[in-house]
Coordinates of C-alpha atoms and ligand atoms in Angstrom, one line a residue:
M1 CA 74.6 112.0 77.6
N2 CA 77.2 114.8 77.5
V3 CA 81.0 114.4 77.6
A4 CA 81.3 115.4 81.3
E5 CA 78.9 112.6 82.2
A6 CA 80.5 110.1 79.9
V7 CA 83.9 110.9 81.4
G8 CA 82.7 110.4 85.0
R9 CA 81.1 107.1 84.1
A10 CA 84.0 105.9 82.0
L11 CA 86.4 106.6 84.9
V12 CA 84.4 104.4 87.2
A13 CA 84.1 101.7 84.5
Q14 CA 87.9 101.7 84.4
G15 CA 88.1 100.7 88.0
V16 CA 88.4 104.1 89.8
T17 CA 86.6 103.9 93.1
H18 CA 88.0 107.1 94.8
V19 CA 88.1 110.6 93.5
F20 CA 89.8 113.4 95.6
G21 CA 89.4 117.0 94.8
V22 CA 88.0 120.5 95.2
V23 CA 84.9 121.2 93.1
G24 CA 84.4 124.3 91.0
S25 CA 82.2 125.0 88.0
G26 CA 84.5 123.3 85.5
N27 CA 84.7 119.9 87.3
F28 CA 81.2 120.0 88.9
H29 CA 79.4 117.8 86.4
V30 CA 82.2 115.3 85.8
T31 CA 82.7 114.8 89.5
N32 CA 79.0 114.3 90.1
A33 CA 78.9 111.8 87.2
A34 CA 81.7 109.8 88.8
I35 CA 79.8 109.8 92.1
A36 CA 76.6 108.8 90.5
A37 CA 78.5 105.9 88.8
G38 CA 79.6 104.7 92.3
A39 CA 82.9 106.5 93.1
R40 CA 83.5 107.9 96.6
F41 CA 84.4 111.6 96.4
I42 CA 86.7 113.1 99.1
A43 CA 86.5 116.9 99.3
A44 CA 89.8 118.5 100.4
A45 CA 90.4 122.0 101.7
H46 CA 93.0 122.8 99.1
E47 CA 93.9 121.2 95.7
G48 CA 97.4 120.7 96.9
G49 CA 96.0 118.5 99.7
A50 CA 93.7 116.7 97.3
A51 CA 96.6 115.8 95.0
S52 CA 98.6 114.4 97.8
M53 CA 95.6 112.5 99.2
A54 CA 95.1 110.9 95.8
D55 CA 98.8 110.1 95.6
G56 CA 98.9 108.6 99.1
Y57 CA 95.7 106.6 98.4
A58 CA 97.0 105.1 95.2
R59 CA 100.4 104.2 96.8
V60 CA 98.9 102.5 99.8
S61 CA 95.9 100.8 98.1
G62 CA 97.8 99.8 95.0
Q63 CA 94.8 101.1 93.0
L64 CA 94.4 103.7 90.3
A65 CA 93.1 107.0 91.9
A66 CA 91.6 110.2 90.4
L67 CA 92.0 113.8 91.3
S68 CA 89.4 116.4 90.2
V69 CA 90.3 120.1 90.1
H70 CA 88.8 123.3 88.8
Q71 CA 90.3 124.8 85.6
G72 CA 93.4 127.1 86.0
P73 CA 94.0 127.9 89.7
G74 CA 92.7 124.5 90.8
M75 CA 95.3 122.9 88.6
T76 CA 98.2 125.2 89.6
N77 CA 97.3 124.7 93.3
A78 CA 97.6 120.9 92.8
L79 CA 100.9 121.0 90.8
T80 CA 103.4 120.2 93.6
G81 CA 101.4 117.1 94.6
I82 CA 101.1 116.1 90.9
A83 CA 104.8 116.6 90.4
E84 CA 105.5 114.2 93.4
A85 CA 103.1 111.7 92.0
A86 CA 104.5 112.0 88.4
K87 CA 108.1 111.5 89.6
S88 CA 107.0 108.5 91.7
R89 CA 105.0 107.0 88.8
T90 CA 101.9 106.9 90.9
P91 CA 98.9 105.6 88.8
L92 CA 96.8 108.7 89.0
V93 CA 94.4 110.4 86.5
V94 CA 93.9 114.1 86.9
L95 CA 90.5 115.4 85.7
A96 CA 91.6 118.8 84.5
P97 CA 89.0 121.1 82.9
E98 CA 90.3 123.6 80.4
A99 CA 89.1 127.1 79.7
T100 CA 88.1 127.2 76.1
T101 CA 89.6 130.5 75.2
A102 CA 92.9 132.1 76.1
R103 CA 91.0 135.3 77.1
S104 CA 89.5 133.5 80.0
N105 CA 90.9 134.4 83.5
F106 CA 91.1 130.7 84.1
F107 CA 93.3 130.0 81.1
V108 CA 96.6 128.1 81.5
E109 CA 98.5 126.1 79.0
L110 CA 97.5 122.8 80.5
A111 CA 99.6 120.5 78.3
G112 CA 102.7 122.6 79.1
L113 CA 101.9 122.4 82.9
A114 CA 101.7 118.6 82.6
A115 CA 104.9 118.3 80.7
A116 CA 106.7 120.7 83.1
V117 CA 106.1 118.3 86.0
G118 CA 106.7 115.1 84.1
A119 CA 103.0 114.0 83.9
G120 CA 101.4 112.4 80.8
F121 CA 98.8 114.4 79.0
R122 CA 95.7 113.5 76.9
R123 CA 92.7 115.6 75.9
V124 CA 89.2 114.3 75.5
T125 CA 87.2 114.7 72.3
A126 CA 83.4 114.5 72.0
A127 CA 83.6 111.6 69.6
H128 CA 85.9 109.4 71.7
A129 CA 85.5 110.6 75.3
A130 CA 85.2 107.1 76.9
A131 CA 88.0 105.8 74.8
E132 CA 90.3 108.7 75.9
V133 CA 89.5 108.0 79.5
A134 CA 90.3 104.3 78.9
A135 CA 93.6 105.2 77.3
A136 CA 94.5 107.6 80.2
C137 CA 93.8 104.8 82.7
R138 CA 95.7 102.3 80.7
A139 CA 98.8 104.6 80.5
A140 CA 98.5 105.2 84.3
T141 CA 98.4 101.6 85.3
T142 CA 100.6 99.7 82.8
G143 CA 104.4 99.4 82.7
A144 CA 106.1 101.4 85.3
G145 CA 103.0 103.5 86.0
Q146 CA 102.3 107.1 85.2
T147 CA 100.4 110.2 86.4
V148 CA 98.2 111.4 83.5
V149 CA 96.5 114.8 83.2
L150 CA 93.3 114.5 81.3
G151 CA 92.3 117.7 79.6
L152 CA 88.5 118.4 79.6
P153 CA 87.8 121.5 77.6
L154 CA 84.7 123.2 78.9
D155 CA 83.0 123.4 75.5
V156 CA 83.7 119.7 74.8
Q157 CA 82.3 118.7 78.2
A158 CA 79.0 120.2 77.2
M159 CA 78.8 118.4 73.9
P160 CA 76.9 115.1 73.4
A161 CA 79.2 112.2 73.8
G162 CA 79.7 109.8 70.9
G163 CA 81.1 106.3 71.0
L164 CA 79.6 105.3 74.3
A165 CA 81.0 101.8 74.3
I166 CA 83.3 101.6 77.3
A167 CA 86.0 99.0 76.9
A168 CA 87.0 96.9 79.9
P169 CA 90.4 97.7 81.3
P170 CA 93.0 95.5 79.5
D171 CA 95.2 93.1 81.4
A172 CA 98.8 94.2 81.5
A173 CA 101.2 91.5 80.5
P174 CA 104.7 92.8 80.5
G175 CA 107.4 90.4 79.4
A176 CA 109.7 88.4 81.6
G177 CA 113.0 89.5 79.9
S178 CA 114.7 88.0 76.9
E179 CA 116.5 84.7 77.1
P180 CA 120.0 86.0 76.7
A181 CA 119.4 88.6 79.4
I182 CA 118.1 85.9 81.8
A183 CA 121.1 83.8 80.9
A184 CA 123.4 86.7 81.8
L185 CA 121.7 87.3 85.1
V186 CA 121.8 83.5 85.9
E187 CA 125.5 83.5 85.2
V188 CA 126.3 86.2 87.7
L189 CA 123.9 84.8 90.3
A190 CA 125.4 81.3 90.0
G191 CA 129.0 82.7 90.4
A192 CA 128.2 85.0 93.4
R193 CA 129.4 84.1 97.0
R194 CA 127.9 87.2 98.7
P195 CA 124.9 88.5 96.7
V196 CA 122.5 91.1 97.9
F197 CA 119.1 91.9 96.3
I198 CA 118.0 95.6 96.6
A199 CA 114.3 96.0 95.7
G200 CA 113.0 99.5 94.9
R201 CA 109.8 101.3 94.1
G202 CA 109.3 99.1 91.0
A203 CA 108.8 96.1 93.3
T204 CA 106.0 97.8 95.2
R205 CA 103.6 97.9 92.3
S206 CA 102.8 94.2 92.8
P207 CA 104.5 93.7 96.2
L208 CA 103.2 90.2 97.0
A209 CA 104.3 88.7 93.7
A210 CA 107.7 90.5 93.8
R211 CA 108.3 89.5 97.4
Q212 CA 107.5 85.8 96.7
A213 CA 109.5 85.6 93.5
L214 CA 112.6 87.5 94.9
C215 CA 112.6 85.5 98.2
A216 CA 112.5 82.2 96.3
L217 CA 115.4 83.2 94.0
A218 CA 117.4 84.7 96.9
E219 CA 116.9 81.5 98.9
R220 CA 118.3 79.5 96.0
C221 CA 121.3 81.8 95.6
G222 CA 122.0 82.6 99.2
A223 CA 121.3 86.3 98.7
L224 CA 120.5 88.8 101.5
L225 CA 117.6 91.1 101.0
A226 CA 117.5 94.9 101.2
V227 CA 115.3 97.7 99.9
S228 CA 115.4 101.4 98.9
A229 CA 113.5 103.7 101.2
A230 CA 110.6 103.7 98.7
A231 CA 110.1 100.0 99.1
R232 CA 110.7 99.9 102.9
G233 CA 108.8 96.9 104.5
L234 CA 108.7 94.8 101.3
F235 CA 110.6 91.9 103.0
A236 CA 109.3 92.5 106.6
G237 CA 109.6 89.4 108.7
E238 CA 112.2 87.7 106.5
P239 CA 115.2 86.6 108.6
W240 CA 117.7 87.8 105.8
Y241 CA 116.1 91.2 105.5
L242 CA 118.5 94.1 106.0
D243 CA 115.9 96.9 105.8
V244 CA 116.9 100.0 103.9
S245 CA 120.0 100.5 101.8
G246 CA 121.0 104.1 101.8
G247 CA 121.1 107.0 104.2
F248 CA 118.8 105.2 106.7
A249 CA 120.9 101.9 106.6
T250 CA 122.0 100.5 109.9
P251 CA 125.7 100.1 110.5
L252 CA 125.3 96.4 109.9
T253 CA 123.5 96.9 106.6
A254 CA 126.1 99.3 105.4
E255 CA 128.9 96.8 106.3
L256 CA 127.2 93.9 104.5
L257 CA 126.4 95.9 101.4
T258 CA 129.9 97.1 101.0
G259 CA 131.1 93.5 101.4
A260 CA 128.7 92.1 98.6
D261 CA 130.3 90.6 95.5
L262 CA 127.0 91.0 93.6
V263 CA 124.2 93.5 93.9
V264 CA 121.0 93.0 91.9
A265 CA 118.7 96.0 91.8
W266 CA 115.0 95.0 91.3
G267 CA 112.9 98.0 90.3
S268 CA 115.5 100.3 91.9
T269 CA 117.7 102.7 90.0
L270 CA 120.4 102.7 92.7
N271 CA 120.3 106.4 93.0
M272 CA 122.5 108.5 95.3
W273 CA 120.0 108.0 98.2
T274 CA 120.0 104.2 97.9
T275 CA 123.8 104.0 97.6
R276 CA 125.1 106.9 99.7
H277 CA 126.4 108.5 96.6
G278 CA 127.8 105.2 95.4
R279 CA 129.8 104.5 98.6
L280 CA 127.6 101.5 99.6
I281 CA 128.6 99.5 96.5
S282 CA 132.3 98.6 96.3
P283 CA 134.1 99.2 93.0
A284 CA 134.8 95.4 92.6
T285 CA 131.1 94.5 93.1
T286 CA 129.2 93.2 90.1
V287 CA 126.0 95.1 89.6
A288 CA 122.9 93.9 87.8
Q289 CA 119.6 95.8 87.3
V290 CA 116.1 94.6 86.4
D291 CA 113.4 97.1 85.5
V292 CA 110.2 97.1 83.6
S293 CA 111.1 100.5 82.1
P294 CA 114.1 100.5 79.6
A295 CA 114.8 104.1 80.4
A296 CA 115.5 103.2 84.0
L297 CA 118.4 100.9 83.1
G298 CA 121.8 102.3 83.9
V299 CA 120.3 105.8 84.6
H300 CA 122.2 106.5 87.8
R301 CA 125.2 104.3 87.5
A302 CA 126.8 101.8 85.1
V303 CA 125.6 98.2 85.5
D304 CA 127.2 95.0 84.4
V305 CA 124.0 93.2 83.5
A306 CA 120.8 95.1 82.5
I307 CA 117.4 93.4 82.0
C308 CA 114.2 94.9 80.9
G309 CA 111.3 92.9 82.2
E310 CA 108.7 92.5 84.8
L311 CA 110.4 91.7 88.1
A312 CA 108.6 88.6 89.4
G313 CA 108.7 87.2 85.9
V314 CA 112.4 87.7 85.6
A315 CA 113.1 86.3 89.0
T316 CA 111.0 83.2 88.4
A317 CA 112.6 82.7 85.0
C318 CA 116.1 82.8 86.6
L319 CA 115.0 80.4 89.3
D320 CA 113.6 78.0 86.7
V321 CA 117.0 78.0 84.8
L322 CA 118.9 77.4 88.0
V323 CA 116.6 74.5 88.9
R324 CA 116.7 73.1 85.3
R325 CA 120.5 73.3 85.2
D326 CA 120.6 71.7 88.6
V327 CA 122.8 74.4 90.0
A328 CA 123.1 73.5 93.6
R329 CA 121.3 75.5 96.2
R330 CA 124.0 77.8 97.6
P331 CA 124.1 79.0 101.2
G332 CA 126.0 82.1 100.0
W333 CA 126.5 84.1 103.2
R334 CA 123.3 82.7 104.8
T335 CA 125.1 81.2 107.8
P336 CA 123.6 80.7 111.3
E337 CA 126.2 83.3 112.6
L338 CA 125.1 86.0 110.2
R339 CA 121.4 85.2 110.8
A340 CA 122.0 85.8 114.5
R341 CA 123.8 89.0 113.8
I342 CA 121.0 90.3 111.6
A343 CA 118.5 89.4 114.4
A344 CA 120.6 91.2 117.0
E345 CA 121.9 94.3 115.1
G346 CA 119.6 94.6 112.1
S347 CA 117.4 97.3 113.4
W348 CA 118.1 100.9 114.5
R349 CA 116.4 100.1 117.8
A350 CA 119.4 97.8 118.6
V351 CA 121.9 100.6 118.1
P352 CA 122.8 102.2 121.4
Y353 CA 122.5 106.0 121.9
A354 CA 122.7 108.5 124.7
D355 CA 119.3 110.0 125.4
D356 CA 119.4 113.9 125.1
T357 CA 115.9 114.5 126.7
A358 CA 116.3 117.5 129.0
D359 CA 114.9 121.0 129.8
G360 CA 111.4 120.3 128.5
R361 CA 112.5 118.9 125.1
I362 CA 112.3 115.2 124.2
D363 CA 115.0 113.4 122.2
P364 CA 113.4 112.5 118.9
R365 CA 114.9 109.0 119.0
T366 CA 113.3 108.4 122.5
L367 CA 110.0 109.8 121.2
T368 CA 110.0 107.6 118.2
I369 CA 111.0 104.4 120.0
A370 CA 108.2 105.0 122.6
L371 CA 105.7 105.5 119.7
D372 CA 106.9 102.3 118.1
D373 CA 106.1 100.5 121.3
A374 CA 102.7 102.1 121.8
V375 CA 101.2 101.9 118.3
P376 CA 99.8 98.6 116.9
V377 CA 102.0 97.0 114.3
A378 CA 99.1 97.0 111.8
R379 CA 100.1 100.6 110.8
T380 CA 100.8 102.8 107.8
V381 CA 103.7 105.2 108.4
V382 CA 103.6 108.3 106.2
I383 CA 106.7 110.7 106.2
D384 CA 107.0 114.3 105.2
S385 CA 110.4 115.8 104.3
G386 CA 112.9 117.6 106.6
N387 CA 115.7 117.1 109.1
F388 CA 113.3 114.9 111.3
M389 CA 112.4 112.4 108.6
G390 CA 115.0 109.7 109.5
Y391 CA 113.6 109.2 113.0
P392 CA 110.3 107.7 111.9
S393 CA 111.8 106.1 108.9
M394 CA 114.3 104.2 111.0
F395 CA 112.7 103.6 114.3
L396 CA 109.1 102.8 113.4
A397 CA 108.6 99.2 112.1
V398 CA 106.2 98.7 109.2
P399 CA 104.3 95.5 108.4
D400 CA 104.9 95.6 104.6
S401 CA 105.7 98.0 101.7
A402 CA 102.1 99.3 101.7
G403 CA 102.7 100.3 105.4
F404 CA 105.3 102.9 104.4
C405 CA 104.4 105.9 102.4
F406 CA 107.5 108.0 101.5
T407 CA 106.7 111.0 99.3
Q408 CA 110.2 112.2 98.6
A409 CA 110.5 112.1 94.8
F410 CA 110.2 115.9 94.5
Q411 CA 111.7 116.5 98.0
S412 CA 108.9 118.9 98.8
I413 CA 107.9 119.6 102.4
G414 CA 104.2 119.9 103.3
L415 CA 102.9 116.8 101.4
G416 CA 102.9 114.3 104.3
L417 CA 99.7 115.3 106.1
A418 CA 97.5 115.0 103.1
S419 CA 99.3 111.9 101.9
A420 CA 98.5 110.4 105.3
L421 CA 94.8 111.2 104.8
G422 CA 94.8 109.4 101.5
A423 CA 96.6 106.5 103.2
A424 CA 94.0 106.4 106.0
V425 CA 91.2 106.3 103.5
A426 CA 92.9 103.4 101.7
R427 CA 93.6 101.3 104.7
P428 CA 91.0 101.9 107.4
D429 CA 92.0 98.5 108.9
R430 CA 95.4 100.0 109.9
L431 CA 96.4 102.9 112.1
T432 CA 97.9 105.7 110.0
V433 CA 100.8 107.6 111.6
A434 CA 101.8 110.8 109.9
A435 CA 105.3 112.0 110.9
L436 CA 105.8 115.7 110.0
G437 CA 108.1 118.6 110.8
D438 CA 106.6 121.8 112.2
G439 CA 107.3 123.6 108.9
G440 CA 105.7 121.0 106.8
F441 CA 102.7 120.7 109.2
L442 CA 102.0 124.5 109.1
M443 CA 102.3 124.5 105.3
S444 CA 99.5 121.9 105.0
V445 CA 97.5 122.5 108.2
A446 CA 94.2 123.3 106.4
E447 CA 93.7 119.6 105.7
L448 CA 93.1 119.0 109.4
T449 CA 89.6 120.1 108.7
T450 CA 89.3 117.3 106.1
A451 CA 90.7 114.7 108.6
V452 CA 88.1 115.9 111.2
R453 CA 85.3 115.9 108.7
L454 CA 86.1 112.3 107.7
A455 CA 86.6 111.3 111.5
L456 CA 89.9 109.7 110.5
P457 CA 91.7 107.8 113.3
L458 CA 95.0 109.5 112.3
L459 CA 98.0 109.9 114.6
I460 CA 99.8 113.0 113.6
V461 CA 103.2 113.4 115.2
V462 CA 104.9 116.8 114.7
Y463 CA 108.6 116.9 115.4
N464 CA 108.6 120.5 116.5
D465 CA 112.0 122.2 116.6
A466 CA 110.5 125.7 116.0
A467 CA 112.5 125.9 112.8
Y468 CA 113.1 124.7 109.3
G469 CA 115.6 122.5 111.0
A470 CA 117.1 121.1 107.7
E471 CA 118.1 124.7 106.8
V472 CA 119.4 125.4 110.3
H473 CA 121.7 122.4 110.2
H474 CA 122.6 123.0 106.6
F475 CA 123.8 126.6 107.0
G476 CA 124.4 127.0 110.8
P477 CA 127.8 125.3 110.8
H478 CA 129.0 127.9 108.2
G479 CA 128.2 130.8 110.5
H480 CA 125.3 132.2 108.4
P481 CA 122.5 134.2 110.0
L482 CA 119.5 131.8 110.7
D483 CA 116.7 134.3 111.5
T484 CA 114.8 133.4 108.3
V485 CA 114.6 129.7 109.2
R486 CA 113.7 129.9 112.9
F487 CA 110.3 130.7 114.3
P488 CA 108.8 131.4 117.7
D489 CA 107.8 128.2 119.4
T490 CA 104.1 127.7 118.3
D491 CA 101.5 125.9 120.3
L492 CA 100.5 123.4 117.6
A493 CA 98.2 121.5 120.0
A494 CA 96.1 124.6 120.4
I495 CA 95.9 125.0 116.7
A496 CA 94.9 121.4 116.3
R497 CA 92.2 121.6 118.9
G498 CA 90.8 124.6 117.0
F499 CA 90.2 122.3 114.0
G500 CA 88.4 119.8 116.2
C501 CA 91.3 117.3 116.7
A502 CA 92.4 115.8 119.9
A503 CA 95.9 117.1 120.8
A504 CA 98.8 116.7 123.2
T505 CA 102.0 118.5 123.9
V506 CA 104.9 116.1 124.5
R507 CA 108.1 117.2 126.3
A508 CA 109.1 114.0 128.0
P509 CA 108.3 110.2 127.6
T510 CA 105.6 110.4 130.4
D511 CA 103.6 112.9 128.3
L512 CA 103.0 110.1 125.8
R513 CA 100.3 108.8 128.1
A514 CA 98.0 111.0 126.0
V515 CA 98.8 108.8 123.0
T516 CA 98.0 105.5 124.8
E517 CA 94.8 107.0 126.1
W518 CA 93.8 108.1 122.6
L519 CA 94.7 104.7 121.2
A520 CA 92.5 103.0 123.8
G521 CA 89.6 105.3 123.1
P522 CA 87.0 105.5 120.3
R523 CA 89.6 107.1 117.9
D524 CA 86.8 109.2 116.4
R525 CA 89.0 112.1 115.5
P526 CA 92.7 112.6 114.7
L527 CA 95.3 113.1 117.5
V528 CA 97.9 115.7 116.9
V529 CA 101.1 115.3 119.0
D530 CA 103.1 118.6 119.3
A531 CA 106.4 117.0 120.3
K532 CA 108.9 119.7 121.4
I533 CA 112.0 118.0 120.4
V534 CA 115.7 118.5 121.2
A535 CA 117.0 120.4 118.2
S536 CA 120.7 120.5 118.7
R537 CA 121.5 117.6 116.4
A538 CA 121.8 117.6 112.6
S539 CA 120.7 114.2 111.3
W540 CA 123.4 112.2 109.6
W541 CA 121.2 111.3 106.7
L542 CA 120.8 115.0 105.9
E543 CA 124.5 115.2 105.2
E544 CA 123.8 113.0 102.2
A545 CA 121.0 115.4 101.1
F546 CA 123.4 118.4 101.3
R547 CA 125.8 116.6 99.0
G548 CA 123.0 116.2 96.5
H549 CA 122.0 119.9 96.2
Ligands
TPP1 C1 107.8 123.2 99.3 C2 109.2 123.3 99.8 N1 109.7 124.5 100.3 C3 110.9 124.6 100.8 C4 111.8 123.5 100.9 C5 113.2 123.6 101.4 N2 113.2 122.8 102.7 C6 113.7 121.6 102.8 S1 113.6 121.0 104.4 C7 113.0 122.4 105.0 C8 112.7 122.6 106.4 C9 111.5 121.8 106.9 O1 111.1 122.2 108.2 P1 110.3 121.2 109.1 O2 109.1 120.7 108.3 O3 110.0 121.9 110.3 O4 111.2 120.0 109.3 P2 112.7 120.0 110.0 O5 113.7 120.2 109.0 O6 112.7 121.2 111.0 O7 112.8 118.7 110.7 C10 112.8 123.3 103.9 C11 112.2 124.7 104.1 C12 111.3 122.2 100.3 N3 112.0 121.1 100.3 N4 110.0 122.2 99.9
MG2 MG1 111.1 122.0 112.0

């Protein structure tokens, strides 16, 4: 057996079931070996799409995924998606062939590319190919997670593989925090009158365990529950759930957060998005942070208590101490009055607004609320970047954290469509809704061909303002010329039909009949909704983004 074959087999032995990619000469054999060993291969139109599909698949399934690319240009095409995955700590292994000599047209300095976007790097050897694959998979799946580029030099791929024993994937057993650290957290929890827990991306790695442990501890301490956008949905259905802390926070959530006397961040770094540049946490509030990665502690703001440990383990250890010390169950601010307020005001749908629908353009809020009503709750919502992004993030309910895929760690536009394909492959039992801007849609439109080929029941909603709206709203108020960021109004429905999708143009709520008809039908192809939206309004969450430039 040669190394290419050994690598493909070892990858599957490590638990990889889905490989996304574009096949060229350098990854032909390794990809076929993975398929022969039982993996499903999803062929994308572009490596950028393949990378985002793998990323979306891994996020939504919670499983390690693999990306397979051709050497050189296949890798550079995939880089933006790999950067997003690396920054999000998505467990992903990139099968990356390497030209053997620097004189090859395909040569790039692969280790440098990986380092440049924050991904890990390993290179296989003939003697220990399977062990290298195992090590890459272990690095990807343990601790906080990692995206790992696995270099596969072409000459090494052709060599006979030594050391064929394939080790089983080891169990990760991160610690539950040191005793003094647990004692310090218990101390602030026991003293708090108005605590809030904010769970972040770190809590979504084992969402059920995190939810259960955090809810139990919050109940004992009388804490309210919030999330960063990356963990949206984690506490769905909990009566004390305030939804997102940050730019997308409801007025009620913002009010309660600023009134907290203790904020505990669980797998969240409390970055500028989660705290509105710090404004959501009052200066007098005690702040504690729990994270599996020591490098994450205190990275964005000073914290009073910092604990390195696995979230559910730390939460359970704190609860045990409280129970053992017989610290009385505290209602905190869990009063019947506040519970009723959260039920009445805790969602964006409860916040009144004046509908701007007119002159053949639909108000994006009205559009999104109508979609929320039409689409079954068993859904996965995937969001691209742009001015539009708050509407689906705020008005579309999600069933849990796997139901919300938010690829914003690199703040790239154009990743959402392919991420949604990966999400749809991961959860065929749920309806995947991709929410995109027209700019991001056109940047990634080639992957419609993949969605049609896979016959994915994907609802693709394009908030079409015929512009890079974010830039229009960023620079327009300062009187700058906007010709470079506005386009002619394009018939995206016609483009989508050309790919074989079902399509509809929506200018008013009545046009959404097309969506209900598609939902009722066989759903044997994607539906693209070209929503001509009212474009006069800059979104308030973008003001936060402009501050962060
Ligand atoms: C790859 C990439 N290119 C450019 C940008 C800068 N950028 C941020 S938002 C945006 C406009 C996006 O337009 P669209 O997808 O139509 O969404 P809208 O803002 O109009 O809602 C641009 C160009 C970016 N973030 N990523
Ligand atoms: Mg736009």
